[in-house]
PDB file of C-alpha atoms in Angstrom:
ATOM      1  CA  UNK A   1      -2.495   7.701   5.481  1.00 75.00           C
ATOM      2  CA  UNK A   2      -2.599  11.700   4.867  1.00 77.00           C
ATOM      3  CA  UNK A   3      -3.856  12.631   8.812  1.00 75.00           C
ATOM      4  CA  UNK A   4      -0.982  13.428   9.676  1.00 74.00           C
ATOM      5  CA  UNK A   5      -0.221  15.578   6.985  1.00 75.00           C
ATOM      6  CA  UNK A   6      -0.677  18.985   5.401  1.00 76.00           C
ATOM      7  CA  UNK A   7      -2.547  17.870   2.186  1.00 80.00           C
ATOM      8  CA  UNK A   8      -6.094  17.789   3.111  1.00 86.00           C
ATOM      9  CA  UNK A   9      -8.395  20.373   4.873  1.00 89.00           C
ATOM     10  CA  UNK A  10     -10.851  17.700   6.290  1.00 89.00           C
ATOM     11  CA  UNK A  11     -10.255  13.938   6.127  1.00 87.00           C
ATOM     12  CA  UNK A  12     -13.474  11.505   6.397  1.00 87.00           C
ATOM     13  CA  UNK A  13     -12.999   7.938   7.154  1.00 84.00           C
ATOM     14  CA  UNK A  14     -15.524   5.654   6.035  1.00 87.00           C
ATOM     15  CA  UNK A  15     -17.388   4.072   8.913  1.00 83.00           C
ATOM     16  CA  UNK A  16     -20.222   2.629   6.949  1.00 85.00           C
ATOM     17  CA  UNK A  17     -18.517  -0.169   5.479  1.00 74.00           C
ATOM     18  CA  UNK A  18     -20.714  -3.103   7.903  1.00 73.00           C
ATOM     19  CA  UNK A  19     -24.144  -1.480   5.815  1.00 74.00           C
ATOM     20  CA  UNK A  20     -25.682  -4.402   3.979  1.00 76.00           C
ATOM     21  CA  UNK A  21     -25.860  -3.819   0.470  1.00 88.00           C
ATOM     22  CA  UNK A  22     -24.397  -0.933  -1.929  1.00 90.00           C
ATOM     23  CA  UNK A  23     -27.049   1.690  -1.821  1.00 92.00           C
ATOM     24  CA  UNK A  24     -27.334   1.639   1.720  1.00 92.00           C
ATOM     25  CA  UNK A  25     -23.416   2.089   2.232  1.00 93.00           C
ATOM     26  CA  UNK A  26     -23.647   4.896  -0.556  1.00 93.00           C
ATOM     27  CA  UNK A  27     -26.253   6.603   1.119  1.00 93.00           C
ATOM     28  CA  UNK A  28     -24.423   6.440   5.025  1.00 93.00           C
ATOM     29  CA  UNK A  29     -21.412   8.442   3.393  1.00 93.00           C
ATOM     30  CA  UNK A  30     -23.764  10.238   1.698  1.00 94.00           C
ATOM     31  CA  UNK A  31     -25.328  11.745   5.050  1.00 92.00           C
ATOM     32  CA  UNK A  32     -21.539  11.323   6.342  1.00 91.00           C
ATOM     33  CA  UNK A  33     -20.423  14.122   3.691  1.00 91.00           C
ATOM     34  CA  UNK A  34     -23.243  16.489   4.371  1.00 87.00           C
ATOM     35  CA  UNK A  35     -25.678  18.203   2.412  1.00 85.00           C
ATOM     36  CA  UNK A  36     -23.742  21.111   0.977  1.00 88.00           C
ATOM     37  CA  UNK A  37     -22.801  21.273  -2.838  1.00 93.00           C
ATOM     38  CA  UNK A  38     -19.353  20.341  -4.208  1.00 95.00           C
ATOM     39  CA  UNK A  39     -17.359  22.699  -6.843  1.00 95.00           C
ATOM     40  CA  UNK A  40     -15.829  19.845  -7.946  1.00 95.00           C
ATOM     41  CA  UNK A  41     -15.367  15.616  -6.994  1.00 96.00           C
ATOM     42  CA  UNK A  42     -12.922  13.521  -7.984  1.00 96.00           C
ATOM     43  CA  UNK A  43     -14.070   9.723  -8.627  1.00 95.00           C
ATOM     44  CA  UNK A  44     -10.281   8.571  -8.568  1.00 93.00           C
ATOM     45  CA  UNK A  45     -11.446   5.020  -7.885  1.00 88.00           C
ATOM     46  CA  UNK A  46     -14.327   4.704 -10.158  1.00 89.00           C
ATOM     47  CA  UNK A  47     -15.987   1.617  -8.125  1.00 89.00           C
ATOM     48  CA  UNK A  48     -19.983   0.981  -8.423  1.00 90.00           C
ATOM     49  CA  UNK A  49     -20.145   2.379  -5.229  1.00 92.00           C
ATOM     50  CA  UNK A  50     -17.995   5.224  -5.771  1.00 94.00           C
ATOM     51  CA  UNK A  51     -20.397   6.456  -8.941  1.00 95.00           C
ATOM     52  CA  UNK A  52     -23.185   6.015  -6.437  1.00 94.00           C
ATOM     53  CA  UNK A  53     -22.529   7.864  -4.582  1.00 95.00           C
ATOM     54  CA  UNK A  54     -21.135  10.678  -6.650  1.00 95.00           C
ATOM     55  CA  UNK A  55     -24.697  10.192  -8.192  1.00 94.00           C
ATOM     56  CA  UNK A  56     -26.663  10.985  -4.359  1.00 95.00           C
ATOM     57  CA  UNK A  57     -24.339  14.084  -3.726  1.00 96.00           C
ATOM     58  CA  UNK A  58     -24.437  17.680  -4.884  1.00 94.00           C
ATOM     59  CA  UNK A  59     -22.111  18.790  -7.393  1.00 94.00           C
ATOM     60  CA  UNK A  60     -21.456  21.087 -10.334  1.00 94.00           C
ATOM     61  CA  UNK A  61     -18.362  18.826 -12.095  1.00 94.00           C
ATOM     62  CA  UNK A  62     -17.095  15.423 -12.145  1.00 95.00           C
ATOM     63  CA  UNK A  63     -14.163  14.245 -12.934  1.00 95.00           C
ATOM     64  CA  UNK A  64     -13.528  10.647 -13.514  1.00 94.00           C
ATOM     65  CA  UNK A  65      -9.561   9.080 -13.513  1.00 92.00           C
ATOM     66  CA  UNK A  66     -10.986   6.224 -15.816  1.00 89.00           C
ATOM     67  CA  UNK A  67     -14.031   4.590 -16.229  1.00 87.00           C
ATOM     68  CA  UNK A  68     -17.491   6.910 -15.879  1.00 89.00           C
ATOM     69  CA  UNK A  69     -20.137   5.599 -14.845  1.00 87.00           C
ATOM     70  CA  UNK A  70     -21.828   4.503 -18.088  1.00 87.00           C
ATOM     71  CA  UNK A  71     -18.578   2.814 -18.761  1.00 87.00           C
ATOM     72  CA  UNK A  72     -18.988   0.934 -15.549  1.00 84.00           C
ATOM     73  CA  UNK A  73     -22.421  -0.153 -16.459  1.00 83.00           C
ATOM     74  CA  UNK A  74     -21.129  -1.475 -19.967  1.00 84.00           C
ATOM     75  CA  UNK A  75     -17.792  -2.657 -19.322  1.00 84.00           C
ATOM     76  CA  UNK A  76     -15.766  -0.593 -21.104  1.00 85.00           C
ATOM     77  CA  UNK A  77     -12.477  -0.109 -20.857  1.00 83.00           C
ATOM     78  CA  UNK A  78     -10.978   2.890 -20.945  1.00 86.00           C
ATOM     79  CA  UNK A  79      -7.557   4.539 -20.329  1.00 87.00           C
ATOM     80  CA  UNK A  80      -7.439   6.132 -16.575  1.00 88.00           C
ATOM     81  CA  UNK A  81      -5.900   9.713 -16.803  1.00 90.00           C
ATOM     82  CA  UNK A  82      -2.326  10.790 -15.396  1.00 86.00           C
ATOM     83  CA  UNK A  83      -2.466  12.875 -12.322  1.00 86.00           C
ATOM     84  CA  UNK A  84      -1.543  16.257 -14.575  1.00 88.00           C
ATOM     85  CA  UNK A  85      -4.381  15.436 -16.845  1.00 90.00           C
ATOM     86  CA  UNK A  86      -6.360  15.057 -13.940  1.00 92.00           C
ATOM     87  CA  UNK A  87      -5.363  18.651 -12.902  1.00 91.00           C
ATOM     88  CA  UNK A  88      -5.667  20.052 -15.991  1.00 90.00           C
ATOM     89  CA  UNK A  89      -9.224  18.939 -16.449  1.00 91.00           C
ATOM     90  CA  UNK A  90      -9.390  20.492 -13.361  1.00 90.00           C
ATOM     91  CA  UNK A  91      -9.682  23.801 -15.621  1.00 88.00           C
ATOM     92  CA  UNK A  92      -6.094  24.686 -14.370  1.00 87.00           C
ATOM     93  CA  UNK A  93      -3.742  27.078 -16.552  1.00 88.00           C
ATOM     94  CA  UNK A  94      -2.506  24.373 -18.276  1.00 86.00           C
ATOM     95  CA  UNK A  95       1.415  26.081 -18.566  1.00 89.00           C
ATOM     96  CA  UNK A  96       0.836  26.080 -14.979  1.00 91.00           C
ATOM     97  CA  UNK A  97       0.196  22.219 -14.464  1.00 89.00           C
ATOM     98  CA  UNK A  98       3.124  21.537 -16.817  1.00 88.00           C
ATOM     99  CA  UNK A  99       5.929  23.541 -15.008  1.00 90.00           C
ATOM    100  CA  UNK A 100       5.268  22.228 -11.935  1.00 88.00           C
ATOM    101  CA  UNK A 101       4.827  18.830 -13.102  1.00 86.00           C
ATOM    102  CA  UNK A 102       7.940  18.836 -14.721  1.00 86.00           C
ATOM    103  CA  UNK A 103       9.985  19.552 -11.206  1.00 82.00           C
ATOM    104  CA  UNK A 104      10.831  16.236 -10.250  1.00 71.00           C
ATOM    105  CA  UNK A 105       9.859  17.462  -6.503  1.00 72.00           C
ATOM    106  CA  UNK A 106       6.417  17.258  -8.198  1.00 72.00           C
ATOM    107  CA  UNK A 107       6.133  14.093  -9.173  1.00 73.00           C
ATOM    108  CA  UNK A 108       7.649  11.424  -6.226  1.00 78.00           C
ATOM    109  CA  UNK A 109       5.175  10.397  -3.938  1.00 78.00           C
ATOM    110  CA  UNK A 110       6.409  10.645  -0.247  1.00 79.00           C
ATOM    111  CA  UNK A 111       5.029  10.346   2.997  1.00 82.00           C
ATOM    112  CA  UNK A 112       6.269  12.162   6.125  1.00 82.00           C
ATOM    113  CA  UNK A 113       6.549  10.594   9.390  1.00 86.00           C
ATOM    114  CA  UNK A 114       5.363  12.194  13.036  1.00 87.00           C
ATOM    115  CA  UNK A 115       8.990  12.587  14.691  1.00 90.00           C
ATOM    116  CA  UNK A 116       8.308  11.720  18.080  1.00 93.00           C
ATOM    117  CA  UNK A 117       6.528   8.543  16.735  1.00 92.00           C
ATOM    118  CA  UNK A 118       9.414   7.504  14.609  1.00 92.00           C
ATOM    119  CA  UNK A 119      12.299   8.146  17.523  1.00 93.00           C
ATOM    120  CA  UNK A 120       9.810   5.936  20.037  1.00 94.00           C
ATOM    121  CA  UNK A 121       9.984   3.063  17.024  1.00 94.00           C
ATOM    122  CA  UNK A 122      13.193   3.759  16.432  1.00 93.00           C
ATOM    123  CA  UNK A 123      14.359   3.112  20.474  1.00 93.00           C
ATOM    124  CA  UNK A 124      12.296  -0.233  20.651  1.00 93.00           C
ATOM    125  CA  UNK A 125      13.954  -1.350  17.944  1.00 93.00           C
ATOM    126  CA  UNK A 126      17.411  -0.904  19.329  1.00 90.00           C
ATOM    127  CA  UNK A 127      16.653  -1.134  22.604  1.00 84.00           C
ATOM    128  CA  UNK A 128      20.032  -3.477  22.769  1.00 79.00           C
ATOM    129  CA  UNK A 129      22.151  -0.741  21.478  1.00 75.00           C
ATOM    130  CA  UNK A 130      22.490  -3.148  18.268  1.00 72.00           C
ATOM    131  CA  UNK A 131      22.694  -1.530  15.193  1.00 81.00           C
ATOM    132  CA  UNK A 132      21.765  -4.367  13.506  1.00 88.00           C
ATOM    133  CA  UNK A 133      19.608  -3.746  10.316  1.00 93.00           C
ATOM    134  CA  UNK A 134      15.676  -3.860  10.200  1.00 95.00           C
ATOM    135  CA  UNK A 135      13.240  -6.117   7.981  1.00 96.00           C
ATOM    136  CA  UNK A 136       9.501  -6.141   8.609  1.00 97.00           C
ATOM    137  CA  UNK A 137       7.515  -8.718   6.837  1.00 98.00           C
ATOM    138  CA  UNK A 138       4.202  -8.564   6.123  1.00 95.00           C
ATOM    139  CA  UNK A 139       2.475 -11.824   5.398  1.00 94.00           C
ATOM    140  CA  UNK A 140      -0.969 -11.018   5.505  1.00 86.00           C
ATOM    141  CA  UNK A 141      -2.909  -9.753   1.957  1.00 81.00           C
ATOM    142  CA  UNK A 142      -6.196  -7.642   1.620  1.00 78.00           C
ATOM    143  CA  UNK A 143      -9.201 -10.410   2.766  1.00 77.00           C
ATOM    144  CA  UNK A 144     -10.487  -9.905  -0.900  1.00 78.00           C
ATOM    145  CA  UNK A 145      -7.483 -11.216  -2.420  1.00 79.00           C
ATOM    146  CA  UNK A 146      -6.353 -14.086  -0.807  1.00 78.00           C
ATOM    147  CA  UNK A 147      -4.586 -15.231  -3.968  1.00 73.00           C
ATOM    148  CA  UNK A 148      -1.574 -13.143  -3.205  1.00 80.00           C
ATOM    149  CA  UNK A 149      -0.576 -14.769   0.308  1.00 84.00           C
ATOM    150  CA  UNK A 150       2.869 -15.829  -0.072  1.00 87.00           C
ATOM    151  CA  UNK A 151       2.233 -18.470   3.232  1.00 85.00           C
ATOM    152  CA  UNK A 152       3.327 -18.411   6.921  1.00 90.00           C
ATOM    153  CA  UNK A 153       5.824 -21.078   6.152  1.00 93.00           C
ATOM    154  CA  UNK A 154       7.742 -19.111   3.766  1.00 94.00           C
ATOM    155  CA  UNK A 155       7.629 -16.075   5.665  1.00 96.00           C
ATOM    156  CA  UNK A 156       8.401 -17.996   8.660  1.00 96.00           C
ATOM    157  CA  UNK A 157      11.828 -19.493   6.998  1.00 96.00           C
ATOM    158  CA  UNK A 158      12.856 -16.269   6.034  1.00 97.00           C
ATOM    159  CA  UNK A 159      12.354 -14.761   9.534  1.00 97.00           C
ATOM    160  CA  UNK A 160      14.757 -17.802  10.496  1.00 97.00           C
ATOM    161  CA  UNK A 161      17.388 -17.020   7.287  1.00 97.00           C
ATOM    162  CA  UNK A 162      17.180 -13.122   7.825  1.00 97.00           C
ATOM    163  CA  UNK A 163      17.884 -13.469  11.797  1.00 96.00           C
ATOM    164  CA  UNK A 164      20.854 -15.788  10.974  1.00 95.00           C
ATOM    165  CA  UNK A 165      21.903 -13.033   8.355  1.00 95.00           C
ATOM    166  CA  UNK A 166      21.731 -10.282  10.993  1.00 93.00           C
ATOM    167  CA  UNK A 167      18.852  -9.093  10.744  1.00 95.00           C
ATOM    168  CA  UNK A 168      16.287  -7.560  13.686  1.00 95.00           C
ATOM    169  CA  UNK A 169      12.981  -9.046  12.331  1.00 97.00           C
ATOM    170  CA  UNK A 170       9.445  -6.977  12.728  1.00 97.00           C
ATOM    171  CA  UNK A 171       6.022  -8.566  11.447  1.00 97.00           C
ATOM    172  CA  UNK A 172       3.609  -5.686  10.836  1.00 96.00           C
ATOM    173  CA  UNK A 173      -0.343  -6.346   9.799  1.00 94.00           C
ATOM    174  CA  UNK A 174      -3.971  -5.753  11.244  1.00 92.00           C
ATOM    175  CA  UNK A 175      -5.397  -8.040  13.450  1.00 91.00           C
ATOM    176  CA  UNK A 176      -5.764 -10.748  10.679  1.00 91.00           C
ATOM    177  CA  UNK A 177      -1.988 -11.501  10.496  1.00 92.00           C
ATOM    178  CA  UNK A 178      -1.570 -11.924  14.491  1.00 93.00           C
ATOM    179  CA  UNK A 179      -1.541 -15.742  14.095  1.00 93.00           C
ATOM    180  CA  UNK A 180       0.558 -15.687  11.114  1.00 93.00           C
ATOM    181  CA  UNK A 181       2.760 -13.647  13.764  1.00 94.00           C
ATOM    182  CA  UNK A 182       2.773 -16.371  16.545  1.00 95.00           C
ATOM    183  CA  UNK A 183       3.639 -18.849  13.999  1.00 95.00           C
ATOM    184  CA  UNK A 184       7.084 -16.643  12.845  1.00 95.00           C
ATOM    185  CA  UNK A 185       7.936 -15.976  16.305  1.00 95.00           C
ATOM    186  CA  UNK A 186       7.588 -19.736  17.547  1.00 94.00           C
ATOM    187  CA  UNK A 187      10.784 -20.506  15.067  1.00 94.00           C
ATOM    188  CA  UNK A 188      12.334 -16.563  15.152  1.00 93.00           C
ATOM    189  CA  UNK A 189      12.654 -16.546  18.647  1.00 89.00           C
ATOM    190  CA  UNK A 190      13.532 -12.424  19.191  1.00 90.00           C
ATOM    191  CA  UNK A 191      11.519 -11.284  16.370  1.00 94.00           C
ATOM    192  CA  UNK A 192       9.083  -8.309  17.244  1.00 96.00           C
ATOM    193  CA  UNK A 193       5.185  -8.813  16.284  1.00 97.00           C
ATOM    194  CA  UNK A 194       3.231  -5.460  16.022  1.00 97.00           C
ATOM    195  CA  UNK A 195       0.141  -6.815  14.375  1.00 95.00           C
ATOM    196  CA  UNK A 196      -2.786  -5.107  15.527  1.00 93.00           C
ATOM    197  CA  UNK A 197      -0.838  -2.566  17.315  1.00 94.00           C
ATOM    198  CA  UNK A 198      -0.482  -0.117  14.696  1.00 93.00           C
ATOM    199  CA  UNK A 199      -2.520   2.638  13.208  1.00 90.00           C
ATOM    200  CA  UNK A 200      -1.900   3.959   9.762  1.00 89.00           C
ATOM    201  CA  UNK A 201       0.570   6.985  11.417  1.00 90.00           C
ATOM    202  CA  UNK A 202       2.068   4.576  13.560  1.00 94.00           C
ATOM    203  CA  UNK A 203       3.157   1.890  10.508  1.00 95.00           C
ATOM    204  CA  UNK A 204       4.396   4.989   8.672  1.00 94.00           C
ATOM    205  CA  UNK A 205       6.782   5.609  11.628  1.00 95.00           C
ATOM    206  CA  UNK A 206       7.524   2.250  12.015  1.00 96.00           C
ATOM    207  CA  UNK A 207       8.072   0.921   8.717  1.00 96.00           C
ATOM    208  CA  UNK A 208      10.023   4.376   8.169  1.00 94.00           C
ATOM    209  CA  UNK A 209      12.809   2.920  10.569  1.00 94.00           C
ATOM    210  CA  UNK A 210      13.222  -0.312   8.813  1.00 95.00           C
ATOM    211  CA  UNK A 211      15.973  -1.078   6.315  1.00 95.00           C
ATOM    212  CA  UNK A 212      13.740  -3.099   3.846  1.00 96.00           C
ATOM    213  CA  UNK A 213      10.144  -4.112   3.564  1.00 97.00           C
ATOM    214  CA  UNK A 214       8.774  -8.197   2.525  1.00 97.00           C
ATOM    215  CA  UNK A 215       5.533  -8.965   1.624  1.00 94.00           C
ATOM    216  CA  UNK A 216       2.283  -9.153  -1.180  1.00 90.00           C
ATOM    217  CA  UNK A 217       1.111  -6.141  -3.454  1.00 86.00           C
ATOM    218  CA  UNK A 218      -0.605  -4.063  -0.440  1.00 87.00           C
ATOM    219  CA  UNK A 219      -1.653  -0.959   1.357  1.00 88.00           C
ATOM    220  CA  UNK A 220       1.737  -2.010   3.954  1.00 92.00           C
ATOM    221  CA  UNK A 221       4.108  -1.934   1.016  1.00 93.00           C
ATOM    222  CA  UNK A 222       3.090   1.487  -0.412  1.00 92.00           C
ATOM    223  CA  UNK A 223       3.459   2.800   3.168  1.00 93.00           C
ATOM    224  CA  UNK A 224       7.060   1.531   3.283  1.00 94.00           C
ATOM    225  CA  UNK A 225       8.014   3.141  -0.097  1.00 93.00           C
ATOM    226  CA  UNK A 226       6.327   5.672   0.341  1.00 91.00           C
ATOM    227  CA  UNK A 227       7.852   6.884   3.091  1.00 92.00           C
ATOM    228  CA  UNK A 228      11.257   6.038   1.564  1.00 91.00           C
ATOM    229  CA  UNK A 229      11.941   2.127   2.934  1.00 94.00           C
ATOM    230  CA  UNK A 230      12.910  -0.165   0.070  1.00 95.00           C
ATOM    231  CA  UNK A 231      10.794  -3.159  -0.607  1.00 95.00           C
ATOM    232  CA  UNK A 232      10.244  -6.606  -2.017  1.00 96.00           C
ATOM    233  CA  UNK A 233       7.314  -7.213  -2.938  1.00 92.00           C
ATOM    234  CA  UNK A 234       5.715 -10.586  -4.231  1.00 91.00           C
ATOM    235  CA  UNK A 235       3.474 -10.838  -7.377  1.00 86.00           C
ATOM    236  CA  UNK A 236       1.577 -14.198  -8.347  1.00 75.00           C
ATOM    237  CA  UNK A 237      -2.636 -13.401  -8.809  1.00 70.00           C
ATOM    238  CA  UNK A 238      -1.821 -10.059 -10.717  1.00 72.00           C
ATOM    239  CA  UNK A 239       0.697  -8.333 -12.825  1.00 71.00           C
ATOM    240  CA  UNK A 240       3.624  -6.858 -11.421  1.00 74.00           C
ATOM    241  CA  UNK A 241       3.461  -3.856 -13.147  1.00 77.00           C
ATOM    242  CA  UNK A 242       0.886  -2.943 -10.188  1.00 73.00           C
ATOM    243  CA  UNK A 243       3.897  -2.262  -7.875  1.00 78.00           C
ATOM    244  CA  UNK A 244       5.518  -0.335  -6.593  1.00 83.00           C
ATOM    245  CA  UNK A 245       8.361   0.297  -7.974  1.00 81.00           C
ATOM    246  CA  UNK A 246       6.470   1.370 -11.239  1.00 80.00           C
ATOM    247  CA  UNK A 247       5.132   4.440  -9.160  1.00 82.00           C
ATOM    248  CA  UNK A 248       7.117   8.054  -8.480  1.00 80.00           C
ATOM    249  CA  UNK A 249       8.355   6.418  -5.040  1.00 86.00           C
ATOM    250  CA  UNK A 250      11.368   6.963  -3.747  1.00 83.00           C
ATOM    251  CA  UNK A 251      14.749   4.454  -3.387  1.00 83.00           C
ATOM    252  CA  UNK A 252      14.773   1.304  -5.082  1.00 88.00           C
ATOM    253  CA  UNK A 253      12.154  -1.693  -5.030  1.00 93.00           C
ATOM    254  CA  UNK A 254      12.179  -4.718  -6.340  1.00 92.00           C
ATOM    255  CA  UNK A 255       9.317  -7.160  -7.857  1.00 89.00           C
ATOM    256  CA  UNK A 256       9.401 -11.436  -7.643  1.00 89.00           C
ATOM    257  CA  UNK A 257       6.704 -12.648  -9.541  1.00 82.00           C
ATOM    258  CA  UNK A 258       5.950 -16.658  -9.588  1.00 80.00           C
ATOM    259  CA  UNK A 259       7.279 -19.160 -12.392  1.00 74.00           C
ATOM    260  CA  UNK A 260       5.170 -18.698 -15.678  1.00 66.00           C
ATOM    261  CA  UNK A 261       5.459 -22.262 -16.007  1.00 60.00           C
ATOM    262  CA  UNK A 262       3.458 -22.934 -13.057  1.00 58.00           C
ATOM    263  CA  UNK A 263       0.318 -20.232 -13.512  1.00 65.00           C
ATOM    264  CA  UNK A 264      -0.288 -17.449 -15.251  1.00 65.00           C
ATOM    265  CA  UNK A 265      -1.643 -14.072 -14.329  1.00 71.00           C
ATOM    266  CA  UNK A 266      -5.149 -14.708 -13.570  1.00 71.00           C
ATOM    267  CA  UNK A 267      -6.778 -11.826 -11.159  1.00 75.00           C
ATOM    268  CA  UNK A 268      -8.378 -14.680  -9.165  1.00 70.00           C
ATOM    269  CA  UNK A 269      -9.084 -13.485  -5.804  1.00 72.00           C
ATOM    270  CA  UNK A 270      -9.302 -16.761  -4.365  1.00 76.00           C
ATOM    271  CA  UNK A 271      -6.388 -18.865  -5.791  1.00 69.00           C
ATOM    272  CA  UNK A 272      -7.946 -22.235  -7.221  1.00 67.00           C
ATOM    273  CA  UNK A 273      -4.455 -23.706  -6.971  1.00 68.00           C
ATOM    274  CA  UNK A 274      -3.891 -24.145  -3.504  1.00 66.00           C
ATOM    275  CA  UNK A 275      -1.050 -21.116  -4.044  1.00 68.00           C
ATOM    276  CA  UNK A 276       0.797 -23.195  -6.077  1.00 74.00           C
ATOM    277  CA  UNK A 277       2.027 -19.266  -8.169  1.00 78.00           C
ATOM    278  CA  UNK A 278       3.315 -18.226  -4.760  1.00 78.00           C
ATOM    279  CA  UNK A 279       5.107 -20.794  -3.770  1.00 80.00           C
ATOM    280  CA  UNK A 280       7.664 -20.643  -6.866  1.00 85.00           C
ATOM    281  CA  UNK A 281       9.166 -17.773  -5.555  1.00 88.00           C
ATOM    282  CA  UNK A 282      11.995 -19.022  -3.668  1.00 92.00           C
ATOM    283  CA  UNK A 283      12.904 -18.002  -0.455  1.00 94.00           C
ATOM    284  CA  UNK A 284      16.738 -17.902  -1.565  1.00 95.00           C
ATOM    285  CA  UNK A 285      15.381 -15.371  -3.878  1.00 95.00           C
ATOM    286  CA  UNK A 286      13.449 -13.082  -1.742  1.00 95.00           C
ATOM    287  CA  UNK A 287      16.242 -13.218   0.964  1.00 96.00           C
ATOM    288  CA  UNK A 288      19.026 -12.129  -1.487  1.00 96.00           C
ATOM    289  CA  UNK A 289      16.875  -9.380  -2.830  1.00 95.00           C
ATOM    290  CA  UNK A 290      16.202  -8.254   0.667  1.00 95.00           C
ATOM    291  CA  UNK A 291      19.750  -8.297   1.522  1.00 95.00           C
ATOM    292  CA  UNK A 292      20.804  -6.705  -1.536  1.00 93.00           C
ATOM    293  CA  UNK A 293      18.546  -3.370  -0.530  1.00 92.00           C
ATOM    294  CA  UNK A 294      19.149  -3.366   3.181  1.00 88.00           C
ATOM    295  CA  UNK A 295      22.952  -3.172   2.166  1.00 82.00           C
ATOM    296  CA  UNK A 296      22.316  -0.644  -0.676  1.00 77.00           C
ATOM    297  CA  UNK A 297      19.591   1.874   1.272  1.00 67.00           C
ATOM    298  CA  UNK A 298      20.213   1.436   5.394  1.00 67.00           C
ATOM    299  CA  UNK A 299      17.431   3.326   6.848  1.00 62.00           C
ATOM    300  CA  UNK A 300      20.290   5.604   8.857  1.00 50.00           C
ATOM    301  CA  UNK A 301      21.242   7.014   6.206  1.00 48.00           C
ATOM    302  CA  UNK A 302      17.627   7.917   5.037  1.00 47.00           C
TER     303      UNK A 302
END
């Protein structure tokens, strides 16, 4: 996400995710950090194996966003800290931490794109000379939350609806979502699949040159507002005040959630329903919000 970026010093990606079992996944990014002593961690996600393995490494301060670990271990609730709190308890000047959070600069999250990545996207995508507008959908969900998948048949009738709207369509996912992909592009014949083609850089760019993002509560759609493309994005499993247009992004978003009348917000990973949530948001519904942003926020004038 931040690699190509100028936030971090060192980035570390986790490559001991296949270990069996917590500890043993604790202690390989344990051994992956190193032995020297931190100044200071902070435990923004506050998972069992986050504590962990704050607990295995050297440190002189922790600083937890919500739960700490002895809340973990008890189940206690607690309210997670704002990012200024965060870097006050950071033992920041605290005048300090306020004027700059109080720039508006400060506060919206946005991602930049690599330029030569985002003028190659940007040429396959009009490689017609159309400058027709761009939607990307994204029908796949996190494997641990299957709950939120929307379905290839809705995604694949509003691949048909946006095409006969005017629409260039793009379907963007990992590996998981490339027969979701072949299913859209049986029926949106011209539609573009880049599933499994696309590292975290390269989505940035690519979503970057779309004129609206479609799909679940994901890593995909904070990309895409992140780096300034408006979204839709579909709520059923969990609340919608998860998305994001209830974070410092930029442009305008826009939340469906499913018919109360049909299910109610139940955090279910695996939906016991057979989707029934999902599939009361309308297609009608997600197209017109689509077409209302495209319209509103074309990515050429981004």
């Amino acid at each position: 996400m931040y690699g190509d970026t100028a936030y971090f010093d060192r980035i570390l990606v986790d490559d001991c995710a296949k270990r069996v079992g917590l500890l043993a996944h604790a202690r390989c990014l344990q051994r992956q950090l190193g032995a020297q002593p931190f100044d200071l961690i902070y435990n923004l996600q506050g998972s069992s194996l986050a504590h962990l393995l704050v607990l295995l490494l050297r440190k002189r301060r922790v600083i937890n966003k919500s739960s700490s670990l002895w809340h973990k271990l008890l189940s206690i609730k607690v309210v997670g800290k704002s990012v200024p709190e965060l870097v006050g308890a950071g033992g920041f000047d605290q005048r300090v931490v306020t004027d700059y959070f109080q720039q508006e600069k400060s506060t919206v999250i946005q991602l930049g794109t690599d330029p030569q990545l985002a003028e190659r996207y940007r040429q396959i995508l009009h490689q017609d000379g159309a400058t027709r507008p761009v939607a990307a959908l994204a029908p796949g969900a996190s494997p641990r939350w299957e709950s939120k998948k929307w379905g290839d048949r809705h995604y694949t009738e509003l691949a048909v609806r946006l095409q006969d709207a005017g629409f260039r369509v793009i379907v963007v996912g990992s590996d998981l979502e490339s027969a979701a992909a072949r299913l859209i592009l049986l029926r949106a014949d011209g539609a573009l699949d880049f599933t499994g083609q696309t590292r975290v850089g390269e989505l940035k760019a690519l979503i970057g040159n779309c004129d609206v993002f479609i799909g679940t509560d994901s890593g995909p759609a904070h990309i895409a507002a992140a780096v300034g493309t408006p979204t839709v994005t579909l709520f059923a499993a969990t609340r919608s005040s998860h998305g994001v247009q209830h974070h410092p992004y930029r442009g305008e978003h826009i939340s469906l959630s499913a018919a109360g009348d049909v299910c109610q917000v139940c955090y279910n990973p695996h939906c016991p329903k057979s989707h029934a949530c999902m599939a009361t948001i309308r297609v009608d519904s997600v197209l017109q919000a689509a077409l209302r942003l495209a319209h509103q926020h074309p990515a050429r004038l981004r």
